[in-house]
Amino acid sequence: MKKIKWCIIGAGGIADRRAIPALLCDKQNEIVAVMDKVDAVAKQIAEKYGVEHYYSNAEEMLAAVPCDAVYIATPVFCHYEHAMLALKYNAHVFMEKPLALNYKEGKKIVDAFKSKNKQLIIGYMMGYHNLHCKAHQLVQAGKLGSINTVRLQFSCWYPEIPGAWRQQKSMSGGGCIMDLAVHCMELFYNITGDRIAECKSFFGNKTFSYEVEDSAVITFRSKNGIYGIIDVNFNIPDNCSSAKLEIYGTEGSIYAEGTLGQEEAGRLKYIYSPQGAYEAQQNRSVAKPQLFYGKKGNIYLKQFKAFNKLILSQNRDYTNADRALEIQGICDSIYNGK
Ligand SMILES: NC(=O)c1ccc[n+]([C@@H]2O[C@H](COP(=O)([O-])OP(=O)(O)OC[C@H]3O[C@@H](n4cnc5c(N)ncnc54)[C@H](O)[C@@H]3O)[C@@H](O)[C@H]2O)c1
């Protein structure tokens, strides 16, 4: 089995919490060097995972340690610089979401990877959740009839933290839209195979006084005419947040709770109930739901495996990157009120 040699840029956050442990679950991956701008973090992560080399300068690392792929988990304002740097050293890149600060920057990244025939994948891992795959399968098989309405809700508690990059527009590109709604949009694309055509949104700061929005409700119409609602918040306590995915069609519905997030958790309720004539009694208790549960697997590992398969083949696939770019354009249009 060919080993894939990885360098990590931005080792201290989600890289440590999720990505590095996921990479190391698969014997195909070998982490050859880690980098973080904080030297002590790079050292600590290298020691924690038994990685030989650590750096506090990304270019020094890439020049010194040959690798096949780079995993980038730096703040959003660094994505452009780090993706381009990895490409300069001919690496394939797996980069955390969102793609970039805005569409213009994102397009330069995607075009550059295409022109050098290097794989670029953005870490929208929720599509790998078994229940989102189930939703995709049910929708694509027509088991809900024609889809009318979709709702995605995702929230967390994110109070003011002095200096936090996510709370500064120039570093994050935005608040709960750039951080949470992007996952919802990607899932909508993934499950329905449809695309967002037009949005009308409310967003702002209802609770916190940082620069970026803490609340947003995005309504949209898809290319195929589905109406959708995405509501995302940074101001709902974690224990009160219930990530939800709802899909309603002419013959059935899906109601999933607790599936949006970092775990392969939650449950999905599917109801198939084609309706005949108008039923004045509106009896809603007769349909028997089918229940499906999260498998408790590792959605990060699943996405890394898909990435490895791609880079080992000669075929490049930019579906995920193109989608990430389109989502970036939608965020731009929401923020610009267009
Ligand atoms: N897919 C997911 O589940 C998920 C979850 C959280 C974060 N993310 C994404 O991952 C990225 C990082 O988020 P985070 O929560 O880990 O942030 P974080 O601030 O917790 O961690 C970022 C790490 O990068 C380092 N860093 C900062 N600037 C750097 C630079 N110029 N060069 C090298 N290292 C630098 C920091 O020292 C820190 O160790 C963001 O794009 C975020 O949206 C994805």
mmCIF file of C-alpha atoms and ligand atoms in Angstrom:
data_model
loop_
_atom_site.group_PDB
_atom_site.id
_atom_site.type_symbol
_atom_site.label_atom_id
_atom_site.label_comp_id
_atom_site.label_asym_id
_atom_site.label_seq_id
_atom_site.Cartn_x
_atom_site.Cartn_y
_atom_site.Cartn_z
ATOM 1 C CA MET A 1 0.000 0.000 0.000
ATOM 2 C CA LYS A 2 1.382 3.390 -0.972
ATOM 3 C CA LYS A 3 1.723 5.636 2.067
ATOM 4 C CA ILE A 4 0.504 9.199 1.803
ATOM 5 C CA LYS A 5 2.867 11.647 3.438
ATOM 6 C CA TRP A 6 1.096 14.576 5.076
ATOM 7 C CA CYS A 7 2.222 17.970 6.319
ATOM 8 C CA ILE A 8 -0.116 19.869 8.630
ATOM 9 C CA ILE A 9 -0.473 23.667 8.612
ATOM 10 C CA GLY A 10 -2.298 25.073 11.652
ATOM 11 C CA ALA A 11 -1.933 22.207 14.083
ATOM 12 C CA GLY A 12 -3.550 23.498 17.273
ATOM 13 C CA GLY A 13 -7.332 23.706 16.764
ATOM 14 C CA ILE A 14 -9.576 21.342 14.811
ATOM 15 C CA ALA A 15 -6.420 19.644 13.486
ATOM 16 C CA ASP A 16 -5.644 18.432 16.994
ATOM 17 C CA ARG A 17 -9.255 17.857 18.039
ATOM 18 C CA ARG A 18 -10.432 15.906 14.978
ATOM 19 C CA ALA A 19 -8.270 15.796 11.853
ATOM 20 C CA ILE A 20 -4.934 14.420 13.078
ATOM 21 C CA PRO A 21 -6.596 11.658 15.161
ATOM 22 C CA ALA A 22 -8.731 10.792 12.094
ATOM 23 C CA LEU A 23 -5.722 10.739 9.744
ATOM 24 C CA LEU A 24 -3.857 8.450 12.133
ATOM 25 C CA CYS A 25 -6.745 5.949 12.200
ATOM 26 C CA ASP A 26 -5.769 5.007 8.661
ATOM 27 C CA LYS A 27 -2.409 3.257 8.201
ATOM 28 C CA GLN A 28 -2.179 4.712 4.716
ATOM 29 C CA ASN A 29 -1.455 8.142 6.215
ATOM 30 C CA GLU A 30 1.873 9.209 7.606
ATOM 31 C CA ILE A 31 2.215 12.661 9.134
ATOM 32 C CA VAL A 32 5.755 13.753 8.313
ATOM 33 C CA ALA A 33 5.683 17.289 9.748
ATOM 34 C CA VAL A 34 3.411 19.674 11.601
ATOM 35 C CA MET A 35 3.455 23.439 11.567
ATOM 36 C CA ASP A 36 1.784 26.055 13.713
ATOM 37 C CA LYS A 37 2.608 29.727 13.974
ATOM 38 C CA VAL A 38 2.949 29.164 17.704
ATOM 39 C CA ASP A 39 6.155 27.181 18.040
ATOM 40 C CA ALA A 40 5.141 25.671 21.400
ATOM 41 C CA VAL A 41 1.900 24.373 19.840
ATOM 42 C CA ALA A 42 3.779 22.807 16.912
ATOM 43 C CA LYS A 43 6.192 21.135 19.326
ATOM 44 C CA GLN A 44 3.421 19.907 21.615
ATOM 45 C CA ILE A 45 1.380 18.462 18.713
ATOM 46 C CA ALA A 46 4.479 16.778 17.233
ATOM 47 C CA GLU A 47 5.206 15.161 20.603
ATOM 48 C CA LYS A 48 1.580 14.193 21.203
ATOM 49 C CA TYR A 49 1.309 12.315 17.888
ATOM 50 C CA GLY A 50 4.920 11.168 17.511
ATOM 51 C CA VAL A 51 5.630 13.327 14.441
ATOM 52 C CA GLU A 52 9.336 13.722 13.692
ATOM 53 C CA HIS A 53 9.454 17.323 12.456
ATOM 54 C CA TYR A 54 7.778 20.479 13.641
ATOM 55 C CA TYR A 55 7.964 24.056 12.379
ATOM 56 C CA SER A 56 6.587 27.521 13.015
ATOM 57 C CA ASN A 57 7.105 28.570 9.393
ATOM 58 C CA ALA A 58 5.044 26.845 6.687
ATOM 59 C CA GLU A 59 7.405 27.487 3.775
ATOM 60 C CA GLU A 60 10.391 26.213 5.746
ATOM 61 C CA MET A 61 8.481 23.011 6.455
ATOM 62 C CA LEU A 62 7.384 22.463 2.853
ATOM 63 C CA ALA A 63 10.862 23.215 1.498
ATOM 64 C CA ALA A 64 12.492 20.798 3.953
ATOM 65 C CA VAL A 65 10.037 17.904 4.167
ATOM 66 C CA PRO A 66 8.676 16.327 0.963
ATOM 67 C CA CYS A 67 5.016 15.377 1.167
ATOM 68 C CA ASP A 68 2.102 14.259 -1.016
ATOM 69 C CA ALA A 69 -0.639 16.216 0.729
ATOM 70 C CA VAL A 70 -1.081 19.163 3.040
ATOM 71 C CA TYR A 71 -3.906 19.499 5.545
ATOM 72 C CA ILE A 72 -4.664 23.175 6.235
ATOM 73 C CA ALA A 73 -6.612 24.185 9.342
ATOM 74 C CA THR A 74 -5.611 27.783 9.842
ATOM 75 C CA PRO A 75 -8.032 30.693 10.322
ATOM 76 C CA VAL A 76 -9.941 31.591 7.157
ATOM 77 C CA PHE A 77 -7.842 34.683 6.338
ATOM 78 C CA CYS A 78 -4.783 32.388 5.989
ATOM 79 C CA HIS A 79 -6.423 29.883 3.607
ATOM 80 C CA TYR A 80 -5.425 31.655 0.395
ATOM 81 C CA GLU A 81 -1.785 32.041 1.431
ATOM 82 C CA HIS A 82 -1.456 28.482 2.713
ATOM 83 C CA ALA A 83 -3.273 26.783 -0.162
ATOM 84 C CA MET A 84 -1.114 28.636 -2.700
ATOM 85 C CA LEU A 85 2.025 27.807 -0.751
ATOM 86 C CA ALA A 86 1.193 24.096 -0.657
ATOM 87 C CA LEU A 87 0.493 24.209 -4.398
ATOM 88 C CA LYS A 88 3.884 25.863 -5.008
ATOM 89 C CA TYR A 89 5.379 22.712 -3.454
ATOM 90 C CA ASN A 90 3.204 20.506 -5.690
ATOM 91 C CA ALA A 91 1.080 19.101 -2.895
ATOM 92 C CA HIS A 92 -2.543 18.052 -3.013
ATOM 93 C CA VAL A 93 -4.543 19.979 -0.435
ATOM 94 C CA PHE A 94 -7.270 19.121 2.018
ATOM 95 C CA MET A 95 -8.329 22.441 3.533
ATOM 96 C CA GLU A 96 -10.868 23.220 6.197
ATOM 97 C CA LYS A 97 -14.078 25.063 5.358
ATOM 98 C CA PRO A 98 -14.946 27.677 4.301
ATOM 99 C CA LEU A 99 -12.789 27.846 1.184
ATOM 100 C CA ALA A 100 -11.699 31.466 1.608
ATOM 101 C CA LEU A 101 -12.671 34.924 2.843
ATOM 102 C CA ASN A 102 -14.756 35.602 -0.274
ATOM 103 C CA TYR A 103 -15.549 34.387 -3.802
ATOM 104 C CA LYS A 104 -12.760 36.339 -5.504
ATOM 105 C CA GLU A 105 -10.083 34.807 -3.303
ATOM 106 C CA GLY A 106 -11.715 31.359 -3.468
ATOM 107 C CA LYS A 107 -11.816 31.442 -7.286
ATOM 108 C CA LYS A 108 -8.092 32.135 -7.481
ATOM 109 C CA ILE A 109 -7.445 29.100 -5.265
ATOM 110 C CA VAL A 110 -9.724 26.739 -7.222
ATOM 111 C CA ASP A 111 -8.409 27.928 -10.617
ATOM 112 C CA ALA A 112 -4.808 27.513 -9.481
ATOM 113 C CA PHE A 113 -5.375 23.904 -8.358
ATOM 114 C CA LYS A 114 -7.176 23.051 -11.584
ATOM 115 C CA SER A 115 -4.404 24.560 -13.689
ATOM 116 C CA LYS A 116 -1.759 22.468 -11.905
ATOM 117 C CA ASN A 117 -3.948 19.351 -11.871
ATOM 118 C CA LYS A 118 -3.641 19.055 -8.106
ATOM 119 C CA GLN A 119 -6.532 17.860 -5.969
ATOM 120 C CA LEU A 120 -8.243 20.353 -3.673
ATOM 121 C CA ILE A 121 -10.873 19.236 -1.168
ATOM 122 C CA ILE A 122 -12.621 21.475 1.319
ATOM 123 C CA GLY A 123 -13.537 19.896 4.666
ATOM 124 C CA TYR A 124 -17.289 19.693 4.368
ATOM 125 C CA MET A 125 -17.332 16.374 6.159
ATOM 126 C CA MET A 126 -21.040 16.283 7.108
ATOM 127 C CA GLY A 127 -22.002 14.778 3.749
ATOM 128 C CA TYR A 128 -20.171 11.625 4.936
ATOM 129 C CA HIS A 129 -22.526 11.136 7.919
ATOM 130 C CA ASN A 130 -24.424 7.873 7.370
ATOM 131 C CA LEU A 131 -27.776 9.604 8.001
ATOM 132 C CA HIS A 132 -27.043 12.346 5.468
ATOM 133 C CA CYS A 133 -26.099 9.589 3.004
ATOM 134 C CA LYS A 134 -29.443 7.944 3.848
ATOM 135 C CA ALA A 135 -31.256 11.243 3.231
ATOM 136 C CA HIS A 136 -29.439 11.599 -0.102
ATOM 137 C CA GLN A 137 -30.397 8.058 -1.076
ATOM 138 C CA LEU A 138 -34.084 8.540 -0.152
ATOM 139 C CA VAL A 139 -34.345 11.895 -1.948
ATOM 140 C CA GLN A 140 -32.528 10.693 -5.057
ATOM 141 C CA ALA A 141 -34.695 7.537 -5.232
ATOM 142 C CA GLY A 142 -37.809 9.738 -5.238
ATOM 143 C CA LYS A 143 -38.975 8.340 -1.888
ATOM 144 C CA LEU A 144 -40.256 11.750 -0.811
ATOM 145 C CA GLY A 145 -41.916 12.539 -4.119
ATOM 146 C CA SER A 146 -41.189 16.015 -5.354
ATOM 147 C CA ILE A 147 -39.328 18.103 -2.725
ATOM 148 C CA ASN A 148 -41.100 21.298 -1.674
ATOM 149 C CA THR A 149 -39.301 22.605 1.381
ATOM 150 C CA VAL A 150 -36.032 22.071 3.204
ATOM 151 C CA ARG A 151 -35.013 23.430 6.572
ATOM 152 C CA LEU A 152 -31.579 23.269 8.202
ATOM 153 C CA GLN A 153 -30.863 24.564 11.676
ATOM 154 C CA PHE A 154 -27.404 24.698 13.234
ATOM 155 C CA SER A 155 -26.298 26.671 16.260
ATOM 156 C CA CYS A 156 -23.903 26.912 19.173
ATOM 157 C CA TRP A 157 -22.915 29.261 22.005
ATOM 158 C CA TYR A 158 -20.034 31.510 21.000
ATOM 159 C CA PRO A 159 -19.604 34.448 23.389
ATOM 160 C CA GLU A 160 -17.136 37.327 23.043
ATOM 161 C CA ILE A 161 -13.523 36.180 23.296
ATOM 162 C CA PRO A 162 -10.951 38.991 23.068
ATOM 163 C CA GLY A 163 -8.770 38.582 19.955
ATOM 164 C CA ALA A 164 -10.738 35.623 18.524
ATOM 165 C CA TRP A 165 -10.222 35.552 14.740
ATOM 166 C CA ARG A 166 -13.770 34.235 14.094
ATOM 167 C CA GLN A 167 -15.228 37.389 15.639
ATOM 168 C CA GLN A 168 -13.321 39.738 13.304
ATOM 169 C CA LYS A 169 -14.696 40.189 9.799
ATOM 170 C CA SER A 170 -11.276 40.658 8.166
ATOM 171 C CA MET A 171 -10.088 37.316 9.561
ATOM 172 C CA SER A 172 -13.191 35.147 9.257
ATOM 173 C CA GLY A 173 -15.105 36.740 6.396
ATOM 174 C CA GLY A 174 -18.217 36.684 8.595
ATOM 175 C CA GLY A 175 -19.892 35.073 11.592
ATOM 176 C CA CYS A 176 -22.398 32.253 11.889
ATOM 177 C CA ILE A 177 -23.097 32.378 8.140
ATOM 178 C CA MET A 178 -19.454 31.716 7.210
ATOM 179 C CA ASP A 179 -18.986 29.251 10.051
ATOM 180 C CA LEU A 180 -22.270 27.323 10.253
ATOM 181 C CA ALA A 181 -24.566 28.193 7.329
ATOM 182 C CA VAL A 182 -21.899 27.086 4.836
ATOM 183 C CA HIS A 183 -22.196 23.530 6.207
ATOM 184 C CA CYS A 184 -25.991 23.717 5.802
ATOM 185 C CA MET A 185 -25.711 24.958 2.219
ATOM 186 C CA GLU A 186 -23.232 22.214 1.370
ATOM 187 C CA LEU A 187 -25.546 19.586 2.835
ATOM 188 C CA PHE A 188 -28.451 20.947 0.832
ATOM 189 C CA TYR A 189 -26.380 20.623 -2.368
ATOM 190 C CA ASN A 190 -25.144 17.217 -1.342
ATOM 191 C CA ILE A 191 -28.494 15.665 -0.425
ATOM 192 C CA THR A 192 -30.711 17.166 -3.119
ATOM 193 C CA GLY A 193 -28.173 17.567 -5.934
ATOM 194 C CA ASP A 194 -29.830 20.952 -6.395
ATOM 195 C CA ARG A 195 -28.312 24.441 -6.159
ATOM 196 C CA ILE A 196 -29.302 27.651 -4.440
ATOM 197 C CA ALA A 197 -30.567 30.190 -6.973
ATOM 198 C CA GLU A 198 -31.683 33.117 -4.843
ATOM 199 C CA CYS A 199 -31.567 34.117 -1.147
ATOM 200 C CA LYS A 200 -33.354 36.571 1.090
ATOM 201 C CA SER A 201 -31.841 36.882 4.540
ATOM 202 C CA PHE A 202 -31.908 38.545 7.915
ATOM 203 C CA PHE A 203 -28.688 38.587 9.900
ATOM 204 C CA GLY A 204 -27.086 40.667 12.601
ATOM 205 C CA ASN A 205 -26.088 40.816 16.226
ATOM 206 C CA LYS A 206 -28.842 40.049 18.668
ATOM 207 C CA THR A 207 -26.719 39.050 21.665
ATOM 208 C CA PHE A 208 -23.010 39.724 21.258
ATOM 209 C CA SER A 209 -21.206 42.907 20.307
ATOM 210 C CA TYR A 210 -18.484 41.463 18.127
ATOM 211 C CA GLU A 211 -18.013 42.557 14.518
ATOM 212 C CA VAL A 212 -19.600 39.546 12.823
ATOM 213 C CA GLU A 213 -23.224 38.360 12.923
ATOM 214 C CA ASP A 214 -24.357 36.083 15.747
ATOM 215 C CA SER A 215 -27.760 35.274 14.206
ATOM 216 C CA ALA A 216 -28.996 34.630 10.686
ATOM 217 C CA VAL A 217 -32.065 33.343 8.902
ATOM 218 C CA ILE A 218 -31.524 32.667 5.224
ATOM 219 C CA THR A 219 -34.455 31.814 3.008
ATOM 220 C CA PHE A 220 -33.767 30.583 -0.473
ATOM 221 C CA ARG A 221 -35.181 29.221 -3.707
ATOM 222 C CA SER A 222 -33.280 26.501 -5.509
ATOM 223 C CA LYS A 223 -32.699 26.086 -9.240
ATOM 224 C CA ASN A 224 -35.311 23.296 -9.213
ATOM 225 C CA GLY A 225 -37.802 25.382 -7.260
ATOM 226 C CA ILE A 226 -37.327 24.042 -3.714
ATOM 227 C CA TYR A 227 -37.924 26.621 -0.994
ATOM 228 C CA GLY A 228 -35.455 26.477 1.874
ATOM 229 C CA ILE A 229 -34.720 27.950 5.265
ATOM 230 C CA ILE A 230 -31.354 27.925 6.992
ATOM 231 C CA ASP A 231 -31.204 29.326 10.501
ATOM 232 C CA VAL A 232 -27.874 29.574 12.269
ATOM 233 C CA ASN A 233 -26.904 31.120 15.588
ATOM 234 C CA PHE A 234 -23.892 31.749 17.769
ATOM 235 C CA ASN A 235 -26.191 32.719 20.649
ATOM 236 C CA ILE A 236 -28.079 29.552 21.574
ATOM 237 C CA PRO A 237 -26.554 27.580 24.476
ATOM 238 C CA ASP A 238 -25.018 24.301 23.295
ATOM 239 C CA ASN A 239 -27.406 22.238 25.398
ATOM 240 C CA CYS A 240 -30.391 24.106 23.963
ATOM 241 C CA SER A 241 -29.205 23.784 20.355
ATOM 242 C CA SER A 242 -30.742 20.994 18.359
ATOM 243 C CA ALA A 243 -29.209 20.694 14.925
ATOM 244 C CA LYS A 244 -32.050 19.825 12.576
ATOM 245 C CA LEU A 245 -32.522 18.809 8.989
ATOM 246 C CA GLU A 246 -36.040 18.647 7.598
ATOM 247 C CA ILE A 247 -37.049 17.756 4.070
ATOM 248 C CA TYR A 248 -40.656 17.741 2.939
ATOM 249 C CA GLY A 249 -41.921 16.330 -0.329
ATOM 250 C CA THR A 250 -45.251 15.483 -1.921
ATOM 251 C CA GLU A 251 -45.022 11.835 -0.776
ATOM 252 C CA GLY A 252 -42.784 11.807 2.256
ATOM 253 C CA SER A 253 -40.613 13.631 4.723
ATOM 254 C CA ILE A 254 -37.320 13.412 6.548
ATOM 255 C CA TYR A 255 -36.763 14.815 9.999
ATOM 256 C CA ALA A 256 -33.218 14.433 11.331
ATOM 257 C CA GLU A 257 -32.055 15.686 14.694
ATOM 258 C CA GLY A 258 -28.505 15.908 15.996
ATOM 259 C CA THR A 259 -26.923 14.927 12.682
ATOM 260 C CA LEU A 260 -25.290 18.278 11.886
ATOM 261 C CA GLY A 261 -22.060 18.459 13.840
ATOM 262 C CA GLN A 262 -18.713 16.775 14.270
ATOM 263 C CA GLU A 263 -20.042 13.358 15.345
ATOM 264 C CA GLU A 264 -21.828 10.699 13.304
ATOM 265 C CA ALA A 265 -24.677 10.983 15.787
ATOM 266 C CA GLY A 266 -28.401 11.702 15.925
ATOM 267 C CA ARG A 267 -31.373 10.051 14.330
ATOM 268 C CA LEU A 268 -33.446 10.346 11.204
ATOM 269 C CA LYS A 269 -37.169 9.791 10.907
ATOM 270 C CA TYR A 270 -38.514 9.021 7.467
ATOM 271 C CA ILE A 271 -42.218 8.994 6.681
ATOM 272 C CA TYR A 272 -43.641 7.772 3.407
ATOM 273 C CA SER A 273 -47.265 8.762 3.051
ATOM 274 C CA PRO A 274 -48.547 9.630 -0.401
ATOM 275 C CA GLN A 275 -51.849 11.413 -0.112
ATOM 276 C CA GLY A 276 -54.935 10.802 -2.213
ATOM 277 C CA ALA A 277 -57.872 13.111 -1.983
ATOM 278 C CA TYR A 278 -58.135 16.051 0.391
ATOM 279 C CA GLU A 279 -58.602 14.739 3.956
ATOM 280 C CA ALA A 280 -60.684 17.210 5.935
ATOM 281 C CA GLN A 281 -60.084 15.313 9.198
ATOM 282 C CA GLN A 282 -56.300 15.964 8.875
ATOM 283 C CA ASN A 283 -55.487 12.780 10.808
ATOM 284 C CA ARG A 284 -51.702 12.817 11.263
ATOM 285 C CA SER A 285 -51.261 9.735 13.415
ATOM 286 C CA VAL A 286 -51.618 6.981 10.815
ATOM 287 C CA ALA A 287 -48.227 7.182 9.054
ATOM 288 C CA LYS A 288 -45.582 4.845 10.496
ATOM 289 C CA PRO A 289 -42.137 6.462 10.555
ATOM 290 C CA GLN A 290 -38.981 4.502 9.851
ATOM 291 C CA LEU A 291 -36.159 5.359 12.223
ATOM 292 C CA PHE A 292 -32.450 5.336 11.397
ATOM 293 C CA TYR A 293 -29.563 6.091 13.758
ATOM 294 C CA GLY A 294 -26.084 7.616 13.508
ATOM 295 C CA LYS A 295 -23.413 4.932 13.208
ATOM 296 C CA LYS A 296 -20.929 6.607 15.578
ATOM 297 C CA GLY A 297 -18.221 6.366 12.934
ATOM 298 C CA ASN A 298 -15.706 9.087 12.077
ATOM 299 C CA ILE A 299 -16.889 11.451 9.337
ATOM 300 C CA TYR A 300 -13.468 13.151 9.134
ATOM 301 C CA LEU A 301 -11.792 9.801 8.488
ATOM 302 C CA LYS A 302 -14.355 9.001 5.790
ATOM 303 C CA GLN A 303 -13.638 12.265 3.979
ATOM 304 C CA PHE A 304 -9.869 11.720 4.249
ATOM 305 C CA LYS A 305 -10.293 8.249 2.765
ATOM 306 C CA ALA A 306 -12.229 9.715 -0.160
ATOM 307 C CA PHE A 307 -9.475 12.310 -0.641
ATOM 308 C CA ASN A 308 -6.750 9.626 -0.589
ATOM 309 C CA LYS A 309 -8.595 7.591 -3.192
ATOM 310 C CA LEU A 310 -8.735 10.631 -5.451
ATOM 311 C CA ILE A 311 -5.099 11.602 -5.132
ATOM 312 C CA LEU A 312 -3.957 8.038 -5.767
ATOM 313 C CA SER A 313 -5.956 7.948 -8.989
ATOM 314 C CA GLN A 314 -4.963 10.020 -11.954
ATOM 315 C CA ASN A 315 -8.424 11.579 -12.037
ATOM 316 C CA ARG A 316 -9.025 14.886 -10.372
ATOM 317 C CA ASP A 317 -12.482 15.737 -9.096
ATOM 318 C CA TYR A 318 -13.323 19.367 -8.420
ATOM 319 C CA THR A 319 -17.011 18.867 -7.583
ATOM 320 C CA ASN A 320 -16.426 19.613 -3.896
ATOM 321 C CA ALA A 321 -14.153 22.597 -4.626
ATOM 322 C CA ASP A 322 -16.553 24.075 -7.212
ATOM 323 C CA ARG A 323 -19.406 23.697 -4.738
ATOM 324 C CA ALA A 324 -17.351 25.313 -1.966
ATOM 325 C CA LEU A 325 -16.696 28.205 -4.344
ATOM 326 C CA GLU A 326 -20.357 28.550 -5.259
ATOM 327 C CA ILE A 327 -21.229 28.615 -1.537
ATOM 328 C CA GLN A 328 -18.642 31.358 -1.102
ATOM 329 C CA GLY A 329 -20.435 33.354 -3.791
ATOM 330 C CA ILE A 330 -23.759 32.866 -2.004
ATOM 331 C CA CYS A 331 -22.206 34.143 1.262
ATOM 332 C CA ASP A 332 -20.864 37.199 -0.606
ATOM 333 C CA SER A 333 -24.307 37.933 -2.015
ATOM 334 C CA ILE A 334 -25.956 37.552 1.422
ATOM 335 C CA TYR A 335 -23.439 39.914 3.031
ATOM 336 C CA ASN A 336 -23.768 42.390 0.172
ATOM 337 C CA GLY A 337 -27.565 42.243 0.388
ATOM 338 C CA LYS A 338 -27.879 41.172 -3.246
HETATM 339 N N1 LIG B 1 -14.959 20.980 9.687
HETATM 340 C C1 LIG B 1 -15.011 21.215 10.984
HETATM 341 O O1 LIG B 1 -15.557 20.435 11.757
HETATM 342 C C2 LIG B 1 -14.352 22.445 11.549
HETATM 343 C C3 LIG B 1 -14.450 22.695 12.919
HETATM 344 C C4 LIG B 1 -13.761 23.805 13.440
HETATM 345 C C5 LIG B 1 -13.032 24.611 12.597
HETATM 346 N N2 LIG B 1 -13.005 24.360 11.259
HETATM 347 C C6 LIG B 1 -12.238 25.215 10.362
HETATM 348 O O2 LIG B 1 -10.853 24.973 10.613
HETATM 349 C C7 LIG B 1 -10.117 26.173 10.472
HETATM 350 C C8 LIG B 1 -9.399 26.476 11.790
HETATM 351 O O3 LIG B 1 -10.370 26.630 12.809
HETATM 352 P P1 LIG B 1 -10.027 26.253 14.337
HETATM 353 O O4 LIG B 1 -11.317 26.205 15.053
HETATM 354 O O5 LIG B 1 -9.154 25.059 14.376
HETATM 355 O O6 LIG B 1 -9.206 27.540 14.749
HETATM 356 P P2 LIG B 1 -8.249 27.683 16.001
HETATM 357 O O7 LIG B 1 -7.997 29.134 16.155
HETATM 358 O O8 LIG B 1 -8.785 26.895 17.148
HETATM 359 O O9 LIG B 1 -6.893 26.935 15.539
HETATM 360 C C9 LIG B 1 -6.133 27.421 14.464
HETATM 361 C C10 LIG B 1 -4.681 26.991 14.651
HETATM 362 O O10 LIG B 1 -3.948 27.601 13.578
HETATM 363 C C11 LIG B 1 -2.839 28.301 14.137
HETATM 364 N N3 LIG B 1 -2.538 29.454 13.282
HETATM 365 C C12 LIG B 1 -3.129 30.661 13.260
HETATM 366 N N4 LIG B 1 -2.579 31.431 12.312
HETATM 367 C C13 LIG B 1 -1.642 30.678 11.710
HETATM 368 C C14 LIG B 1 -0.719 30.916 10.652
HETATM 369 N N5 LIG B 1 -0.665 32.073 10.015
HETATM 370 N N6 LIG B 1 0.111 29.918 10.316
HETATM 371 C C15 LIG B 1 0.072 28.727 10.958
HETATM 372 N N7 LIG B 1 -0.754 28.451 11.976
HETATM 373 C C16 LIG B 1 -1.612 29.418 12.341
HETATM 374 C C17 LIG B 1 -3.238 28.705 15.543
HETATM 375 O O11 LIG B 1 -2.104 28.909 16.371
HETATM 376 C C18 LIG B 1 -4.073 27.497 15.955
HETATM 377 O O12 LIG B 1 -3.249 26.477 16.498
HETATM 378 C C19 LIG B 1 -11.129 27.238 10.051
HETATM 379 O O13 LIG B 1 -11.159 27.302 8.665
HETATM 380 C C20 LIG B 1 -12.437 26.698 10.586
HETATM 381 O O14 LIG B 1 -13.560 27.173 9.905
HETATM 382 C C21 LIG B 1 -13.639 23.290 10.733
#
